[in-house]
Coordinates of C-alpha atoms in Angstrom, one line a residue:
Chain A
M1 CA 0.0 0.0 0.0
N2 CA 2.9 2.4 0.7
L3 CA 3.9 2.0 -2.9
M4 CA 0.4 3.0 -3.9
K5 CA 0.5 6.1 -1.7
K6 CA 3.8 7.1 -3.1
L7 CA 2.2 6.9 -6.6
N8 CA -0.4 9.4 -5.5
N9 CA 2.1 11.9 -4.5
R10 CA 1.7 14.9 -6.9
F11 CA 5.2 14.5 -8.2
Y12 CA 4.9 10.8 -8.8
S13 CA 1.5 11.2 -10.3
K14 CA 2.8 13.8 -12.8
A15 CA 5.9 11.8 -13.5
L16 CA 3.7 8.8 -14.1
S17 CA 1.4 10.6 -16.5
V18 CA 4.3 11.9 -18.4
S19 CA 6.1 8.5 -18.6
F20 CA 2.8 7.0 -19.7
V21 CA 2.6 9.3 -22.6
V22 CA 6.3 8.8 -23.5
V23 CA 6.0 5.1 -23.3
F24 CA 3.0 5.1 -25.4
F25 CA 4.5 7.2 -28.2
T26 CA 7.7 5.2 -28.1
I27 CA 5.7 2.1 -28.6
V28 CA 3.7 3.5 -31.4
I29 CA 6.6 5.1 -33.3
G30 CA 9.1 2.3 -32.4
F31 CA 6.9 -0.4 -33.7
A32 CA 5.2 1.4 -36.5
S33 CA 7.5 -0.2 -38.9
S34 CA 7.6 -3.6 -37.3
M35 CA 7.1 -6.4 -39.8
A36 CA 3.7 -7.7 -40.7
S37 CA 2.7 -11.0 -39.2
D38 CA 2.1 -13.9 -41.6
K39 CA -0.7 -15.5 -39.5
P40 CA -3.7 -16.5 -41.6
G41 CA -7.2 -15.1 -40.9
A42 CA -8.5 -18.3 -39.4
L43 CA -5.7 -18.4 -36.8
L44 CA -6.1 -14.7 -36.0
W45 CA -9.8 -15.3 -35.6
G46 CA -9.2 -18.2 -33.2
E47 CA -6.6 -16.2 -31.2
N48 CA -8.5 -12.9 -30.9
C49 CA -12.2 -13.5 -31.1
G50 CA -12.6 -15.9 -28.1
R51 CA -10.7 -13.8 -25.6
C52 CA -13.6 -11.9 -24.2
H53 CA -16.6 -13.9 -25.3
N54 CA -17.4 -17.1 -27.1
V55 CA -16.6 -17.0 -30.8
R56 CA -19.5 -16.4 -33.0
P57 CA -19.5 -18.7 -36.1
P58 CA -19.0 -17.1 -39.5
S59 CA -22.5 -18.2 -40.5
S60 CA -24.1 -16.0 -37.8
L61 CA -23.9 -12.7 -39.8
T62 CA -23.9 -11.5 -43.4
D63 CA -20.9 -9.9 -45.1
D64 CA -22.1 -6.4 -44.5
Q65 CA -22.9 -7.2 -40.9
W66 CA -19.4 -8.7 -40.4
D67 CA -17.9 -5.4 -41.8
V68 CA -19.7 -3.5 -39.0
A69 CA -19.1 -6.0 -36.2
V70 CA -15.4 -6.4 -36.9
L71 CA -15.0 -2.6 -37.2
H72 CA -16.7 -2.5 -33.7
M73 CA -14.4 -5.2 -32.4
R74 CA -11.4 -3.5 -33.9
T75 CA -12.0 -0.5 -31.8
R76 CA -13.1 -2.4 -28.7
A77 CA -10.4 -5.0 -28.7
N78 CA -7.6 -2.7 -30.1
L79 CA -7.0 -5.0 -33.1
T80 CA -4.5 -3.9 -35.6
E81 CA -5.6 -3.0 -39.2
E82 CA -4.0 -6.2 -40.5
E83 CA -5.8 -8.4 -37.9
A84 CA -9.1 -6.9 -38.6
K85 CA -8.7 -7.2 -42.4
K86 CA -7.7 -10.8 -42.3
I87 CA -10.4 -11.8 -39.8
V88 CA -13.2 -10.1 -41.8
E89 CA -12.0 -11.9 -44.9
F90 CA -12.0 -15.2 -43.1
L91 CA -15.5 -14.6 -41.7
K92 CA -16.9 -13.6 -45.1
A93 CA -15.4 -16.6 -46.8
G94 CA -17.1 -18.9 -44.2
N95 CA -20.6 -17.6 -44.0
Chain B
M1 CA -11.0 24.1 -18.9
N2 CA -8.2 25.5 -21.1
K3 CA -6.5 22.1 -21.3
F4 CA -9.7 20.6 -22.5
R5 CA -10.3 23.3 -25.1
L6 CA -6.8 22.8 -26.4
V7 CA -7.4 19.1 -26.8
L8 CA -10.7 19.7 -28.6
I9 CA -9.1 22.1 -31.0
L10 CA -6.2 19.8 -31.6
A11 CA -8.6 16.9 -32.3
T12 CA -10.7 19.0 -34.7
V13 CA -7.6 20.0 -36.6
L14 CA -6.4 16.4 -36.8
L15 CA -9.8 15.3 -38.0
L16 CA -10.0 18.0 -40.7
S17 CA -6.5 17.4 -41.9
Q18 CA -7.3 13.9 -42.9
N19 CA -9.2 12.9 -45.9
L20 CA -12.1 11.2 -44.3
F21 CA -13.3 9.3 -47.3
S22 CA -10.0 8.1 -48.7
Q23 CA -10.6 4.4 -48.3
G24 CA -13.3 2.5 -50.1
S25 CA -16.7 3.7 -51.2
P26 CA -18.7 5.5 -48.5
T27 CA -21.5 2.9 -48.1
H28 CA -23.6 3.1 -45.0
K29 CA -23.8 -0.1 -43.0
F30 CA -25.9 -0.8 -40.0
L31 CA -25.9 -3.5 -37.3
L32 CA -28.4 -3.9 -34.5
G33 CA -26.8 -5.8 -31.6
G34 CA -27.1 -5.9 -27.8
Y35 CA -28.6 -8.2 -25.3
G36 CA -31.5 -9.1 -23.1
F37 CA -31.8 -10.9 -19.8
T38 CA -34.0 -12.0 -17.0
N39 CA -32.9 -12.7 -13.4
L40 CA -34.5 -14.4 -10.5
E41 CA -32.7 -13.6 -7.3
M42 CA -33.5 -15.5 -4.1
E43 CA -31.7 -13.8 -1.2
Q44 CA -31.7 -15.1 2.3
N45 CA -34.4 -13.4 4.4
Q46 CA -35.8 -11.5 1.4
N47 CA -38.5 -12.0 -1.1
A48 CA -37.5 -13.6 -4.4
Q49 CA -37.2 -11.0 -7.1
F50 CA -37.5 -11.1 -10.9
E51 CA -35.6 -8.6 -12.9
V52 CA -35.5 -7.9 -16.6
G53 CA -33.4 -5.8 -18.9
F54 CA -33.0 -5.0 -22.6
N55 CA -29.9 -3.3 -23.9
P56 CA -30.0 -2.7 -27.7
I57 CA -26.8 -1.6 -29.4
F58 CA -26.9 0.4 -32.6
L59 CA -23.8 0.5 -34.9
W60 CA -23.4 2.5 -38.0
S61 CA -20.4 2.7 -40.2
I62 CA -20.1 4.9 -43.2
N63 CA -16.8 3.5 -44.3
N64 CA -14.0 1.3 -42.9
N65 CA -12.8 4.2 -40.7
I66 CA -15.8 5.7 -39.1
L67 CA -18.1 4.0 -36.7
F68 CA -20.9 5.3 -34.5
E69 CA -21.7 3.0 -31.5
S70 CA -24.5 3.5 -29.1
E71 CA -26.2 1.4 -26.4
L72 CA -29.4 2.1 -24.6
E73 CA -30.5 0.4 -21.4
F74 CA -34.2 -0.3 -20.6
E75 CA -35.1 -1.7 -17.2
L76 CA -38.2 -2.3 -15.2
E77 CA -38.2 -0.3 -12.0
D78 CA -40.8 0.8 -9.4
G79 CA -43.8 0.3 -11.7
G80 CA -42.1 2.1 -14.6
T81 CA -39.4 1.6 -17.2
S82 CA -36.1 3.4 -16.8
T83 CA -34.0 4.3 -19.8
A84 CA -30.3 5.2 -19.9
L85 CA -27.8 6.1 -22.5
E86 CA -25.1 3.6 -21.7
Y87 CA -22.7 4.8 -24.4
A88 CA -22.8 6.9 -27.6
Q89 CA -19.5 7.4 -29.3
I90 CA -18.2 8.4 -32.7
M91 CA -15.0 6.6 -33.5
Y92 CA -12.6 7.5 -36.2
I93 CA -9.7 5.2 -37.2
M94 CA -7.1 7.9 -38.0
N95 CA -4.4 5.5 -39.1
K96 CA -3.1 2.0 -38.3
Y97 CA -2.2 2.8 -34.8
I98 CA -4.5 5.6 -33.7
T99 CA -8.3 5.4 -33.2
F100 CA -10.0 8.5 -32.0
G101 CA -13.3 8.4 -30.0
A102 CA -15.5 11.2 -28.7
G103 CA -18.7 10.9 -26.7
K104 CA -19.7 8.7 -23.8
F105 CA -17.7 5.5 -23.8
L106 CA -17.1 2.4 -21.6
N107 CA -14.1 3.2 -19.4
P108 CA -10.9 1.7 -20.9
T109 CA -9.2 1.5 -17.5
N110 CA -12.1 -0.6 -16.1
I111 CA -11.7 -3.7 -18.1
F112 CA -14.6 -5.4 -16.5
A113 CA -16.9 -2.5 -17.7
E114 CA -15.4 -2.3 -21.1
R115 CA -15.2 -6.0 -21.9
F116 CA -16.9 -8.3 -19.5
H117 CA -20.1 -6.7 -18.1
P118 CA -22.7 -7.6 -20.8
A119 CA -25.0 -10.4 -19.4
W120 CA -24.1 -12.7 -22.3
I121 CA -20.3 -12.2 -21.6
N122 CA -20.2 -12.1 -17.8
K123 CA -20.0 -15.6 -16.6
L124 CA -21.9 -15.0 -13.4
P125 CA -25.2 -13.3 -13.0
G126 CA -23.8 -10.7 -10.6
M127 CA -21.0 -8.2 -11.1
P128 CA -17.8 -7.9 -9.0
L129 CA -17.8 -5.5 -6.0
G130 CA -16.6 -1.9 -6.6
L131 CA -16.7 -1.8 -10.4
S132 CA -20.2 -0.6 -11.0
G133 CA -23.0 1.4 -9.4
H134 CA -24.9 -1.8 -9.0
T135 CA -22.8 -3.3 -6.2
G136 CA -22.9 -0.4 -3.7
V137 CA -19.8 1.8 -3.5
Q138 CA -18.0 2.2 -6.8
L139 CA -14.2 2.7 -7.0
V140 CA -13.8 3.2 -10.8
A141 CA -16.0 4.7 -13.5
G142 CA -18.0 2.4 -15.8
T143 CA -18.1 5.0 -18.5
Q144 CA -16.4 8.3 -19.3
V145 CA -17.7 11.4 -21.1
G146 CA -15.0 12.9 -23.2
L147 CA -12.4 12.1 -25.8
Q148 CA -10.2 9.0 -26.1
V149 CA -7.3 7.8 -28.3
R150 CA -6.6 4.1 -28.5
G151 CA -5.1 1.4 -30.6
G152 CA -2.9 -1.7 -30.8
V153 CA 0.5 -2.5 -32.1
S154 CA 2.0 -5.9 -32.9
A155 CA 5.6 -6.3 -31.9
G156 CA 6.7 -9.6 -33.3
P157 CA 4.8 -12.3 -31.5
T158 CA 3.7 -9.9 -28.7
K159 CA 1.3 -7.0 -28.8
F160 CA 0.8 -3.8 -26.9
V161 CA -2.6 -2.0 -26.6
Y162 CA -3.2 1.4 -25.2
A163 CA -5.9 3.9 -24.5
V164 CA -5.7 7.5 -23.1
Y165 CA -8.6 9.7 -22.4
V166 CA -9.6 13.1 -21.1
S167 CA -13.1 13.3 -19.5
N168 CA -15.4 15.1 -17.1
G169 CA -14.2 12.7 -14.5
P170 CA -15.9 11.9 -11.1
S171 CA -17.2 14.3 -8.5
L172 CA -16.8 14.1 -4.7
N173 CA -19.9 13.2 -2.7
I174 CA -20.2 15.4 0.4
D175 CA -23.2 15.0 2.6
E176 CA -22.7 17.3 5.7
S177 CA -26.2 16.5 6.9
D178 CA -25.9 12.8 7.1
T179 CA -25.7 11.3 10.5
T180 CA -26.9 7.8 9.8
G181 CA -23.5 6.6 8.6
L182 CA -25.1 5.2 5.5
G183 CA -25.2 8.1 3.1
K184 CA -28.0 9.0 0.8
Q185 CA -28.8 7.2 -2.4
G186 CA -27.0 9.1 -5.1
A187 CA -28.8 10.3 -8.1
G188 CA -27.6 9.8 -11.6
N189 CA -25.0 7.3 -10.8
N190 CA -23.2 5.6 -13.6
S191 CA -24.5 2.1 -14.0
I192 CA -22.8 -0.1 -16.5
T193 CA -25.5 -2.7 -16.3
N194 CA -28.4 -4.0 -14.3
E195 CA -27.7 -7.6 -13.6
G196 CA -27.6 -9.2 -10.1
E197 CA -27.2 -6.2 -7.9
E198 CA -27.1 -5.8 -4.2
G199 CA -27.8 -2.9 -2.0
G200 CA -29.1 0.1 -3.8
G201 CA -30.7 -0.5 -7.1
H202 CA -29.7 1.8 -9.8
S203 CA -28.0 4.5 -7.8
G204 CA -24.9 3.8 -5.9
I205 CA -24.3 5.1 -2.4
A206 CA -23.5 8.7 -2.0
A207 CA -21.8 8.8 1.4
S208 CA -19.3 11.6 2.0
G209 CA -15.9 10.8 0.6
T210 CA -17.1 8.4 -2.1
L211 CA -17.1 9.5 -5.7
N212 CA -20.0 10.0 -8.1
Y213 CA -19.2 8.7 -11.6
G214 CA -22.4 10.2 -13.2
N215 CA -20.9 13.6 -13.1
I216 CA -23.1 15.6 -15.5
P217 CA -22.9 18.6 -15.6
D218 CA -19.2 18.6 -14.5
N219 CA -18.8 20.0 -10.9
N220 CA -15.6 21.7 -11.8
G221 CA -13.5 23.0 -14.7
D222 CA -10.8 20.4 -14.4
K223 CA -10.9 17.4 -16.6
A224 CA -9.8 13.9 -15.6
I225 CA -6.9 12.3 -17.4
G226 CA -6.5 8.5 -17.5
G227 CA -5.3 5.7 -19.6
R228 CA -4.3 2.1 -19.8
I229 CA -1.5 0.1 -21.3
G230 CA -2.0 -3.6 -22.0
F231 CA 0.6 -6.1 -22.9
L232 CA 0.0 -9.5 -24.6
P233 CA 3.2 -11.6 -24.4
I234 CA 1.2 -14.4 -26.0
P235 CA -2.2 -14.1 -27.6
E236 CA -3.9 -15.9 -24.7
L237 CA -2.7 -13.6 -22.0
E238 CA -3.3 -9.9 -21.5
I239 CA -2.0 -7.9 -18.5
G240 CA -2.9 -4.3 -18.1
Y241 CA -2.3 -1.2 -15.9
G242 CA -4.6 1.7 -15.9
F243 CA -4.7 5.0 -14.0
E244 CA -6.8 8.1 -13.6
T245 CA -6.0 11.4 -12.0
A246 CA -8.8 14.0 -11.4
R247 CA -9.8 16.9 -9.4
V248 CA -13.1 15.8 -7.8
G249 CA -14.0 18.6 -5.4
T250 CA -16.9 20.9 -6.4
D251 CA -15.8 24.5 -7.3
D252 CA -16.4 27.1 -4.6
T253 CA -16.6 24.7 -1.8
Q254 CA -14.1 24.0 1.0
Y255 CA -13.3 20.7 -0.7
S256 CA -12.7 22.2 -4.2
D257 CA -9.0 21.2 -4.3
V258 CA -9.6 17.6 -3.4
R259 CA -8.2 15.2 -6.0
S260 CA -8.5 11.5 -6.6
F261 CA -6.0 9.0 -8.0
T262 CA -7.0 5.5 -9.3
N263 CA -4.8 2.6 -10.1
V264 CA -6.1 -0.5 -11.8
F265 CA -4.3 -3.8 -12.6
D266 CA -6.0 -6.4 -14.7
L267 CA -5.3 -9.8 -16.1
S268 CA -7.1 -12.1 -18.5
Y269 CA -6.1 -15.5 -19.7
V270 CA -8.0 -17.8 -22.0
K271 CA -6.6 -21.0 -23.4
D272 CA -7.8 -24.4 -24.7
Y273 CA -6.2 -27.3 -23.0
S274 CA -6.6 -30.7 -24.7
S275 CA -5.3 -32.3 -21.5
L276 CA -8.3 -30.9 -19.7
A277 CA -10.6 -31.4 -22.6
G278 CA -11.7 -27.8 -22.6
R279 CA -11.1 -24.2 -22.1
I280 CA -9.8 -22.3 -19.1
D281 CA -10.8 -18.7 -18.7
I282 CA -9.2 -16.6 -15.9
R283 CA -10.1 -12.9 -15.3
G284 CA -9.0 -10.6 -12.5
Q285 CA -8.9 -6.9 -11.6
Y286 CA -7.4 -5.0 -8.7
T287 CA -8.6 -1.4 -8.2
W288 CA -7.1 1.1 -5.8
L289 CA -8.6 4.5 -5.2
Q290 CA -7.2 7.4 -3.1
V291 CA -9.1 10.6 -2.5
D292 CA -7.1 13.4 -0.8
N293 CA -7.5 13.9 2.9
P294 CA -7.9 17.7 3.3
G295 CA -8.4 17.2 7.0
I296 CA -11.5 19.4 7.2
G297 CA -15.2 18.9 7.7
V298 CA -16.4 15.4 7.0
L299 CA -13.2 14.5 5.2
N300 CA -10.7 13.9 7.9
Y301 CA -9.3 10.4 7.5
E302 CA -7.1 8.6 5.1
N303 CA -9.5 7.9 2.2
I304 CA -8.1 4.9 0.5
S305 CA -10.4 2.1 -0.9
S306 CA -9.7 -1.0 -2.9
A307 CA -11.5 -3.8 -4.6
W308 CA -10.4 -6.9 -6.4
Y309 CA -11.8 -10.0 -8.0
V310 CA -10.5 -13.2 -9.5
Q311 CA -12.6 -15.5 -11.6
L312 CA -11.9 -19.0 -13.0
A313 CA -14.1 -20.7 -15.5
Y314 CA -13.8 -24.0 -17.2
Q315 CA -15.9 -25.4 -20.1
P316 CA -15.2 -29.0 -21.3
Y317 CA -15.5 -28.1 -25.0
Y318 CA -13.9 -31.2 -26.3
L319 CA -16.0 -33.9 -24.5
E320 CA -18.1 -36.1 -26.8
S321 CA -21.4 -35.4 -25.1
S322 CA -23.0 -32.3 -26.5
F323 CA -24.7 -31.7 -23.2
L324 CA -21.4 -31.7 -21.3
Q325 CA -19.7 -29.6 -24.0
N326 CA -22.1 -26.8 -23.3
L327 CA -21.7 -26.7 -19.6
E328 CA -19.4 -24.2 -17.9
F329 CA -18.3 -24.0 -14.3
V330 CA -17.3 -20.7 -12.7
V331 CA -15.9 -19.6 -9.3
R332 CA -15.2 -16.1 -8.3
Y333 CA -13.9 -14.3 -5.2
D334 CA -14.3 -10.6 -4.8
Q335 CA -13.7 -8.1 -2.1
L336 CA -14.3 -4.4 -1.3
D337 CA -12.3 -2.5 1.4
L338 CA -13.5 0.9 2.4
P339 CA -11.5 3.4 4.5
E340 CA -11.4 3.1 8.3
G341 CA -12.9 6.3 9.7
A342 CA -15.1 6.9 6.7
E343 CA -18.8 7.6 7.2
L344 CA -19.5 4.4 5.2
N345 CA -17.1 1.7 6.3
V346 CA -18.6 -1.7 5.5
D347 CA -16.0 -4.0 4.0
K348 CA -17.4 -6.8 2.0
N349 CA -16.2 -10.1 0.5
R350 CA -18.0 -12.6 -1.5
I351 CA -17.5 -16.0 -2.9
A352 CA -19.6 -17.1 -5.8
G353 CA -19.9 -20.3 -7.7
G354 CA -22.0 -21.1 -10.8
V355 CA -22.9 -23.5 -13.5
N356 CA -23.9 -22.2 -16.9
Y357 CA -25.5 -24.0 -19.9
W358 CA -24.7 -22.4 -23.3
I359 CA -27.7 -22.9 -25.6
N360 CA -25.6 -21.3 -28.4
H361 CA -22.5 -19.0 -28.5
S362 CA -24.3 -16.1 -26.9
T363 CA -27.4 -17.5 -25.2
V364 CA -26.9 -18.9 -21.8
V365 CA -28.7 -20.1 -18.7
K366 CA -26.8 -19.4 -15.4
F367 CA -27.3 -20.8 -11.9
A368 CA -25.2 -19.3 -9.2
Y369 CA -24.8 -19.3 -5.5
E370 CA -23.3 -16.3 -3.7
S371 CA -22.2 -15.9 -0.1
T372 CA -21.5 -12.3 0.9
T373 CA -19.9 -11.3 4.2
S374 CA -20.3 -7.7 5.3
E375 CA -17.9 -6.5 8.0
F376 CA -19.2 -3.6 10.1
T377 CA -17.0 -1.9 12.7
D378 CA -17.6 -4.5 15.4
E379 CA -19.6 -7.3 13.9
S380 CA -19.9 -9.2 10.6
E381 CA -22.8 -10.8 8.8
T382 CA -22.9 -13.4 6.1
E383 CA -25.8 -13.7 3.7
S384 CA -26.3 -16.1 0.9
A385 CA -28.3 -16.0 -2.3
F386 CA -29.2 -18.1 -5.3
V387 CA -29.4 -16.3 -8.6
F388 CA -30.8 -17.7 -11.8
Q389 CA -30.3 -15.8 -15.1
L390 CA -31.3 -16.2 -18.7
A391 CA -29.2 -14.1 -21.1
M392 CA -29.1 -13.6 -24.8
G393 CA -26.6 -11.6 -26.8
F394 CA -27.6 -10.6 -30.4

């Protein structure tokens, strides 16, 4: 608990906010050029779509509905552009 | 206020500087989602209660980069129907790594609220202590009203995710007239859902020193700042740290300088084990809230609260029998510790166990048993309850 109290100290709290922002930009910029993964859509679907809730089978929605649902999940689950693209293609191919 | 204006202006400039319709044809697409549920709660020494809720979700996208998401909540209450705007947010995917959101959104530092609270996702009928207005005192917001920036970045086999926001933030509850030690029922509290609640219905408890997360209109000019970083060393595991710092005191009162600081640690792990013939799902969250002690009036004690839960679920997916495949077993422990010396100082802990039967991927029947111990200053009391819930996500 003492650690937590220290964290709330004004100085620490400011330092923490600043380092948070710095870490975040370092990550974003640092990895912006990181190589694309070669995982296929089916694998990405299995890895990502059952983390929070049961996976919904491809047949449960139409192509247009999957476009919206995967866009929704891209924002909610912080999927990368590549993950979202491959997953939506996989879902559309299987419905 | 100035900081907030600056962010707003920056955001507008960023938005305008992008070509909004650069990708694909701007075809409108719409999806109606959401969920409905019915609860039957049988608490010791109380009449059995039925509850019902319907939460439609409306999603519109005009292209691959712009989405509007909104959820409404309808609930039966005291002979009427209550309605709430759970969230309403415009989201704009600015580039690969940055998604911008504005409006009312589920709090990204409260992973339970953002990811696990809908009745078809939550594996028990009730919600963990401290994380919503439905379980008495709340230590972290369910939703924020403001702006957020979020995204995810793959780094080889691992992945980082982040979210930062600026929002109205919470306000400090002060009730100088209260002598009961229980506080009044707060109005306009921020409920993230309506399942299996205890003690207080829709509104949380507004005892002095606690925070109100339904802070509209904002009680002061300062905006809250918060965020979360999550790390996925392997796709099955995510660990996260979130924080929020805010001035919570109401302008022009003796408490106006009072600030709050929130830390949240979370973990989720989901993996299929062929050796166990099924799936293991572990979720946990630890929330720590400090509100300044100005040493005046009704706020003259160290105001630190915490809440945590861990939940383990197992579903024997790979068994031959389709009946057994659809069964899921869940246990959860949760705890809420309120400050010594506070007007409201009832610590709680609870153990819950449940068995679920999945009719399909998002339709479930849940049976759960909960045993809750409340620790008052010099006595403690344990109560048990059976809760039955039918939930359907669509």
